[in-house]
Short mmCIF file of C-alpha atoms and ligand atoms in Angstrom, two decimals:
data_model
loop_
_atom_site.label_atom_id
_atom_site.label_comp_id
_atom_site.label_asym_id
_atom_site.label_seq_id
_atom_site.Cartn_x
_atom_site.Cartn_y
_atom_site.Cartn_z
CA UNK A 1032 29.05 -13.55 12.76
CA UNK A 1033 26.49 -12.35 10.58
CA UNK A 1034 26.79 -8.67 9.78
CA UNK A 1035 24.10 -6.28 11.25
CA UNK A 1036 22.54 -4.47 8.34
CA UNK A 1037 21.47 -1.26 9.77
CA UNK A 1038 17.89 -0.49 9.10
CA UNK A 1039 17.41 1.99 6.24
CA UNK A 1040 15.99 5.51 7.51
CA UNK A 1041 12.74 6.00 5.56
CA UNK A 1042 10.64 9.17 5.46
CA UNK A 1043 7.44 9.23 3.62
CA UNK A 1044 6.77 12.87 2.86
CA UNK A 1045 7.15 14.62 6.49
CA UNK A 1046 6.55 11.12 8.27
CA UNK A 1047 9.53 9.62 9.33
CA UNK A 1048 9.38 5.86 9.96
CA UNK A 1049 10.30 4.26 13.13
CA UNK A 1050 10.48 0.57 14.21
CA UNK A 1051 8.29 0.45 17.28
CA UNK A 1052 5.55 2.62 15.13
CA UNK A 1053 2.39 0.85 13.30
CA UNK A 1054 1.05 2.85 10.26
CA UNK A 1055 -2.29 2.22 8.54
CA UNK A 1056 -2.23 3.44 4.62
CA UNK A 1057 -5.83 4.03 3.83
CA UNK A 1058 -7.70 5.26 0.72
CA UNK A 1059 -9.53 4.04 -2.25
CA UNK A 1060 -8.43 1.77 -5.02
CA UNK A 1061 -8.60 4.38 -7.82
CA UNK A 1062 -9.07 8.27 -7.25
CA UNK A 1063 -12.50 8.67 -9.21
CA UNK A 1064 -13.19 12.55 -8.36
CA UNK A 1065 -11.78 15.02 -6.03
CA UNK A 1066 -14.95 14.80 -4.03
CA UNK A 1067 -14.72 11.05 -3.58
CA UNK A 1068 -10.80 11.02 -2.73
CA UNK A 1069 -11.13 14.33 -0.60
CA UNK A 1070 -13.99 12.77 1.52
CA UNK A 1071 -12.34 9.53 1.76
CA UNK A 1072 -8.97 10.96 2.77
CA UNK A 1073 -10.81 13.34 5.75
CA UNK A 1074 -12.45 10.01 7.05
CA UNK A 1075 -9.56 7.85 7.21
CA UNK A 1076 -7.35 10.58 8.63
CA UNK A 1077 -9.72 11.08 11.44
CA UNK A 1078 -9.84 7.52 12.19
CA UNK A 1079 -6.16 7.14 12.58
CA UNK A 1080 -4.62 6.26 9.19
CA UNK A 1081 -1.37 8.40 8.71
CA UNK A 1082 -0.65 7.65 5.19
CA UNK A 1083 -3.11 8.11 2.04
CA UNK A 1084 -3.14 5.91 -0.91
CA UNK A 1085 -5.24 6.34 -4.01
CA UNK A 1086 -4.88 4.54 -7.74
CA UNK A 1087 -4.24 7.10 -10.53
CA UNK A 1088 -3.35 4.56 -13.45
CA UNK A 1089 -4.63 0.97 -12.61
CA UNK A 1090 -2.80 -2.37 -13.86
CA UNK A 1091 -6.56 -4.13 -14.76
CA UNK A 1092 -6.14 -7.57 -15.88
CA UNK A 1093 -9.23 -6.85 -18.53
CA UNK A 1094 -7.97 -4.16 -20.59
CA UNK A 1095 -11.87 -2.87 -20.82
CA UNK A 1096 -11.98 -2.29 -17.41
CA UNK A 1097 -11.84 1.31 -15.84
CA UNK A 1098 -7.99 2.48 -16.05
CA UNK A 1099 -7.57 5.13 -13.46
CA UNK A 1100 -8.22 8.75 -14.33
CA UNK A 1101 -4.55 9.34 -15.24
CA UNK A 1102 -3.16 12.84 -15.09
CA UNK A 1103 -6.09 14.59 -13.83
CA UNK A 1104 -6.10 12.97 -10.70
CA UNK A 1105 -2.48 15.05 -10.03
CA UNK A 1106 -4.19 18.27 -9.49
CA UNK A 1107 -6.99 16.93 -7.15
CA UNK A 1108 -4.13 15.18 -5.07
CA UNK A 1109 -2.26 18.21 -4.37
CA UNK A 1110 -5.33 19.94 -3.17
CA UNK A 1111 -6.45 17.26 -1.08
CA UNK A 1112 -2.67 16.81 0.45
CA UNK A 1113 -2.46 20.41 1.27
CA UNK A 1114 -5.43 20.47 2.93
CA UNK A 1115 -5.08 17.57 5.07
CA UNK A 1116 -1.15 17.66 5.09
CA UNK A 1117 -0.74 13.92 4.64
CA UNK A 1118 1.74 12.23 2.61
CA UNK A 1119 0.37 9.98 -0.31
CA UNK A 1120 1.55 6.79 -2.10
CA UNK A 1121 0.66 6.24 -5.69
CA UNK A 1122 1.14 3.26 -8.15
CA UNK A 1123 3.47 3.80 -10.71
CA UNK A 1124 2.39 1.35 -13.78
CA UNK A 1125 5.25 3.02 -16.34
CA UNK A 1126 8.34 4.41 -16.04
CA UNK A 1127 7.23 7.33 -17.99
CA UNK A 1128 4.77 8.26 -15.14
CA UNK A 1129 7.82 8.84 -12.76
CA UNK A 1130 8.61 12.22 -13.53
CA UNK A 1131 4.95 13.25 -13.88
CA UNK A 1132 4.41 12.00 -10.44
CA UNK A 1133 7.20 13.42 -8.61
CA UNK A 1134 5.53 16.76 -7.42
CA UNK A 1135 2.71 15.16 -6.36
CA UNK A 1136 3.17 11.70 -4.38
CA UNK A 1137 5.55 11.08 -1.61
CA UNK A 1138 5.97 7.10 -2.19
CA UNK A 1139 5.98 5.13 -5.50
CA UNK A 1140 4.08 1.67 -5.32
CA UNK A 1141 5.11 -0.91 -7.68
CA UNK A 1142 2.09 -3.20 -7.87
CA UNK A 1143 2.03 -6.71 -8.05
CA UNK A 1144 2.05 -7.29 -12.14
CA UNK A 1145 5.13 -5.08 -11.79
CA UNK A 1146 7.52 -6.58 -9.52
CA UNK A 1147 9.24 -8.42 -12.42
CA UNK A 1148 9.60 -5.06 -13.95
CA UNK A 1149 13.30 -4.47 -13.39
CA UNK A 1150 13.67 -0.99 -15.68
CA UNK A 1151 10.99 0.15 -13.55
CA UNK A 1152 12.43 -0.88 -10.29
CA UNK A 1153 15.77 0.26 -11.44
CA UNK A 1154 14.40 3.53 -12.47
CA UNK A 1155 12.98 3.94 -9.14
CA UNK A 1156 16.47 3.13 -7.42
CA UNK A 1157 17.76 6.19 -8.82
CA UNK A 1158 15.28 8.45 -6.89
CA UNK A 1159 15.45 9.01 -3.34
CA UNK A 1160 12.02 8.68 -2.62
CA UNK A 1161 10.29 5.49 -0.94
CA UNK A 1162 9.00 2.70 -3.00
CA UNK A 1163 6.29 0.45 -1.89
CA UNK A 1164 7.25 -2.76 -3.70
CA UNK A 1165 4.07 -5.31 -3.69
CA UNK A 1166 5.03 -8.68 -3.91
CA UNK A 1167 4.22 -10.45 -7.24
CA UNK A 1168 1.32 -12.71 -7.17
CA UNK A 1169 3.26 -15.56 -8.11
CA UNK A 1170 6.46 -14.52 -6.83
CA UNK A 1171 8.98 -16.62 -4.43
CA UNK A 1172 10.13 -14.81 -1.38
CA UNK A 1173 13.80 -15.03 -3.08
CA UNK A 1174 12.14 -13.01 -6.62
CA UNK A 1175 10.75 -10.56 -3.97
CA UNK A 1176 13.82 -9.98 -2.03
CA UNK A 1177 15.92 -9.62 -5.04
CA UNK A 1178 13.64 -7.06 -7.06
CA UNK A 1179 14.16 -4.92 -3.96
CA UNK A 1180 17.80 -5.26 -4.62
CA UNK A 1181 16.87 -3.87 -8.28
CA UNK A 1182 15.91 -0.81 -6.27
CA UNK A 1183 18.44 -0.62 -3.37
CA UNK A 1184 21.74 -1.32 -5.68
CA UNK A 1185 20.70 2.24 -7.40
CA UNK A 1186 21.47 3.80 -4.10
CA UNK A 1187 17.61 4.25 -2.86
CA UNK A 1188 17.32 2.05 0.32
CA UNK A 1189 13.86 3.39 0.98
CA UNK A 1190 11.89 0.33 0.00
CA UNK A 1191 8.97 -1.25 1.71
CA UNK A 1192 7.90 -4.69 1.30
CA UNK A 1193 3.89 -5.12 1.01
CA UNK A 1194 2.28 -8.36 0.89
CA UNK A 1195 -0.88 -8.56 -0.92
CA UNK A 1196 -1.41 -12.26 -1.28
CA UNK A 1197 -0.38 -15.02 -3.83
CA UNK A 1198 -1.78 -17.46 -5.88
CA UNK A 1199 -2.36 -20.62 -4.77
CA UNK A 1200 -4.74 -23.53 -5.32
CA UNK A 1201 -7.25 -21.83 -3.25
CA UNK A 1202 -10.40 -20.12 -4.97
CA UNK A 1203 -12.69 -19.05 -2.23
CA UNK A 1204 -10.55 -16.16 -1.87
CA UNK A 1205 -9.03 -13.58 -4.35
CA UNK A 1206 -5.46 -14.29 -3.14
CA UNK A 1207 -3.69 -16.20 -0.02
CA UNK A 1208 -2.44 -13.71 2.52
CA UNK A 1209 0.85 -15.00 2.96
CA UNK A 1210 1.45 -13.99 6.77
CA UNK A 1211 4.48 -16.34 6.97
CA UNK A 1212 6.44 -14.35 4.31
CA UNK A 1213 5.78 -11.40 7.12
CA UNK A 1214 7.56 -13.19 9.43
CA UNK A 1215 10.22 -14.31 7.45
CA UNK A 1216 10.75 -10.69 5.98
CA UNK A 1217 11.30 -9.37 9.76
CA UNK A 1218 13.89 -12.23 10.33
CA UNK A 1219 15.68 -11.63 6.91
CA UNK A 1220 15.52 -7.73 6.24
CA UNK A 1221 15.76 -4.76 8.04
CA UNK A 1222 12.99 -3.14 5.69
CA UNK A 1223 9.64 -2.04 6.50
CA UNK A 1224 6.63 -4.90 5.66
CA UNK A 1225 3.12 -3.50 5.26
CA UNK A 1226 0.47 -6.26 4.49
CA UNK A 1227 -2.53 -5.31 2.22
CA UNK A 1228 -5.58 -7.54 3.66
CA UNK A 1229 -7.85 -5.89 0.76
CA UNK A 1230 -6.04 -7.63 -2.36
CA UNK A 1231 -5.11 -10.34 0.03
CA UNK A 1232 -8.32 -11.88 0.49
CA UNK A 1233 -10.64 -9.77 -1.89
CA UNK A 1234 -13.58 -9.97 0.48
CA UNK A 1235 -14.24 -7.01 2.74
CA UNK A 1236 -15.56 -9.27 5.51
CA UNK A 1237 -12.29 -10.87 6.08
CA UNK A 1238 -10.21 -7.63 6.10
CA UNK A 1239 -10.38 -7.15 9.75
CA UNK A 1240 -9.42 -10.37 11.08
CA UNK A 1241 -6.50 -10.44 8.77
CA UNK A 1242 -5.34 -6.89 9.70
CA UNK A 1243 -5.26 -8.34 13.17
CA UNK A 1244 -3.34 -11.18 12.34
CA UNK A 1245 -0.89 -8.93 10.11
CA UNK A 1246 -0.10 -7.10 13.37
CA UNK A 1247 0.54 -10.48 15.32
CA UNK A 1248 2.70 -11.54 12.10
CA UNK A 1249 5.13 -8.56 13.08
CA UNK A 1250 3.93 -6.30 10.17
CA UNK A 1251 4.81 -2.77 10.61
CA UNK A 1252 1.58 -1.60 9.12
CA UNK A 1253 -1.44 -2.32 6.59
CA UNK A 1254 -2.82 -0.96 3.61
CA UNK A 1255 -6.39 -1.12 3.05
CA UNK A 1256 -8.78 0.15 0.38
CA UNK A 1257 -11.46 2.54 1.41
CA UNK A 1258 -14.63 3.72 -0.36
CA UNK A 1259 -17.62 6.12 0.35
CA UNK A 1260 -20.04 3.88 -1.61
CA UNK A 1261 -18.31 0.70 -2.31
CA UNK A 1262 -21.09 -0.32 -4.54
CA UNK A 1263 -20.36 2.59 -6.64
CA UNK A 1264 -16.58 2.11 -6.91
CA UNK A 1265 -15.08 1.80 -10.27
CA UNK A 1266 -12.49 -0.41 -9.03
CA UNK A 1267 -12.18 -3.03 -6.50
CA UNK A 1268 -15.45 -2.16 -4.84
CA UNK A 1269 -15.97 -5.60 -3.54
CA UNK A 1270 -13.31 -5.79 -1.33
CA UNK A 1271 -13.44 -2.03 -0.30
CA UNK A 1272 -14.30 -1.00 3.11
CA UNK A 1273 -16.89 1.76 3.69
CA UNK A 1274 -16.58 4.37 6.30
CA UNK A 1275 -18.33 2.23 9.04
CA UNK A 1276 -16.05 -0.62 8.67
CA UNK A 1277 -12.89 1.36 8.51
CA UNK A 1278 -13.94 2.88 11.82
CA UNK A 1279 -14.60 -0.80 12.97
CA UNK A 1280 -10.92 -1.85 11.65
CA UNK A 1281 -9.31 0.85 13.55
CA UNK A 1282 -11.05 -0.29 17.00
CA UNK A 1283 -10.53 -3.86 16.28
CA UNK A 1284 -6.83 -3.38 15.57
CA UNK A 1285 -5.75 -0.95 18.35
CA UNK A 1286 -5.37 -4.21 21.04
CA UNK A 1287 -3.45 -5.88 18.92
CA UNK A 1288 -1.16 -3.05 18.04
CA UNK A 1289 -0.58 -2.37 21.64
CA UNK A 1290 -0.02 -6.21 22.27
CA UNK A 1291 2.90 -6.13 19.59
CA UNK A 1292 4.52 -3.35 21.59
CA UNK A 1293 4.12 -0.96 19.11
CA UNK A 1294 2.36 2.52 18.50
CA UNK A 1295 0.00 3.48 16.20
CA UNK A 1296 0.89 7.01 14.08
CA UNK A 1297 -1.72 9.05 13.19
CA UNK A 1298 -1.09 11.98 11.32
CA UNK A 1299 1.69 14.59 11.87
C1 PEP B 406 -3.88 -1.81 -5.96
O1 PEP B 406 -2.96 -1.71 -4.61
O2 PEP B 406 -4.80 -1.07 -6.10
C2 PEP B 406 -3.29 -2.60 -6.60
C3 PEP B 406 -3.62 -2.88 -7.98
O3 PEP B 406 -2.93 -3.62 -6.07
P1 PEP B 406 -1.91 -4.87 -6.51
O4 PEP B 406 -0.76 -4.65 -7.38
O5 PEP B 406 -1.45 -5.94 -5.41
O6 PEP B 406 -3.14 -5.81 -7.26
MN1 MN B 407 -7.25 -2.22 -5.78
#
């Protein structure tokens, strides 16, 4: 008989994750200013997000693209988090950022481009803070699962998988969102699985239907990019939801969450 591995107990800030709950992680691709971040955070909280996201350092394919505001965002984050009392996840692009982030973030995101950065994963394995591990855009499921083991082998069992699309022959979408991978992981792992339909499609018109499909595939949550003025965003504006879109997403996804037998967690 197969050994039953107990599900890891994961807390993101003061939010303790539970199996029959559903989590919406929302915020801008990049934190651009305190007001942009605060305005977005207030809105997504009001409409049902329980965890904030926001990039501080960005892994851009083009070195001439906006690289993130860097350390300056940390003070903005603590002010917004204190005001809203919400946990935040942000991407750590280099092991040297881990210590600097420690007092400000409640979870570390490993981006798609860093899924194979085993030294980064090992360092995160020595922490006791959650790690949202994005799938490498060309990663096999076994490679992704092994990447998670680099973290858990260090003693940090708080790993969340995040499916964010893979590169296929299809070019209409930025990536091909692999929802079968979500169903697979729900059968073969006890870790929560989050779906990112923003990077998974690269097209804001496809985010709501794919978010609903993500719930049906068994996901424990979604992560979406939201910006007060997507046209002015410094990164990924083409896939950012505006506030109205986010509100619609939350309305449309609700019956799917109910049908899946889960409960949406709003801020605690
Ligand atoms: C992001 O979440 O902003 C991001 C860069 O995602 P990915 O690593 O999936 O491209
Ligand atoms: Mn992005």
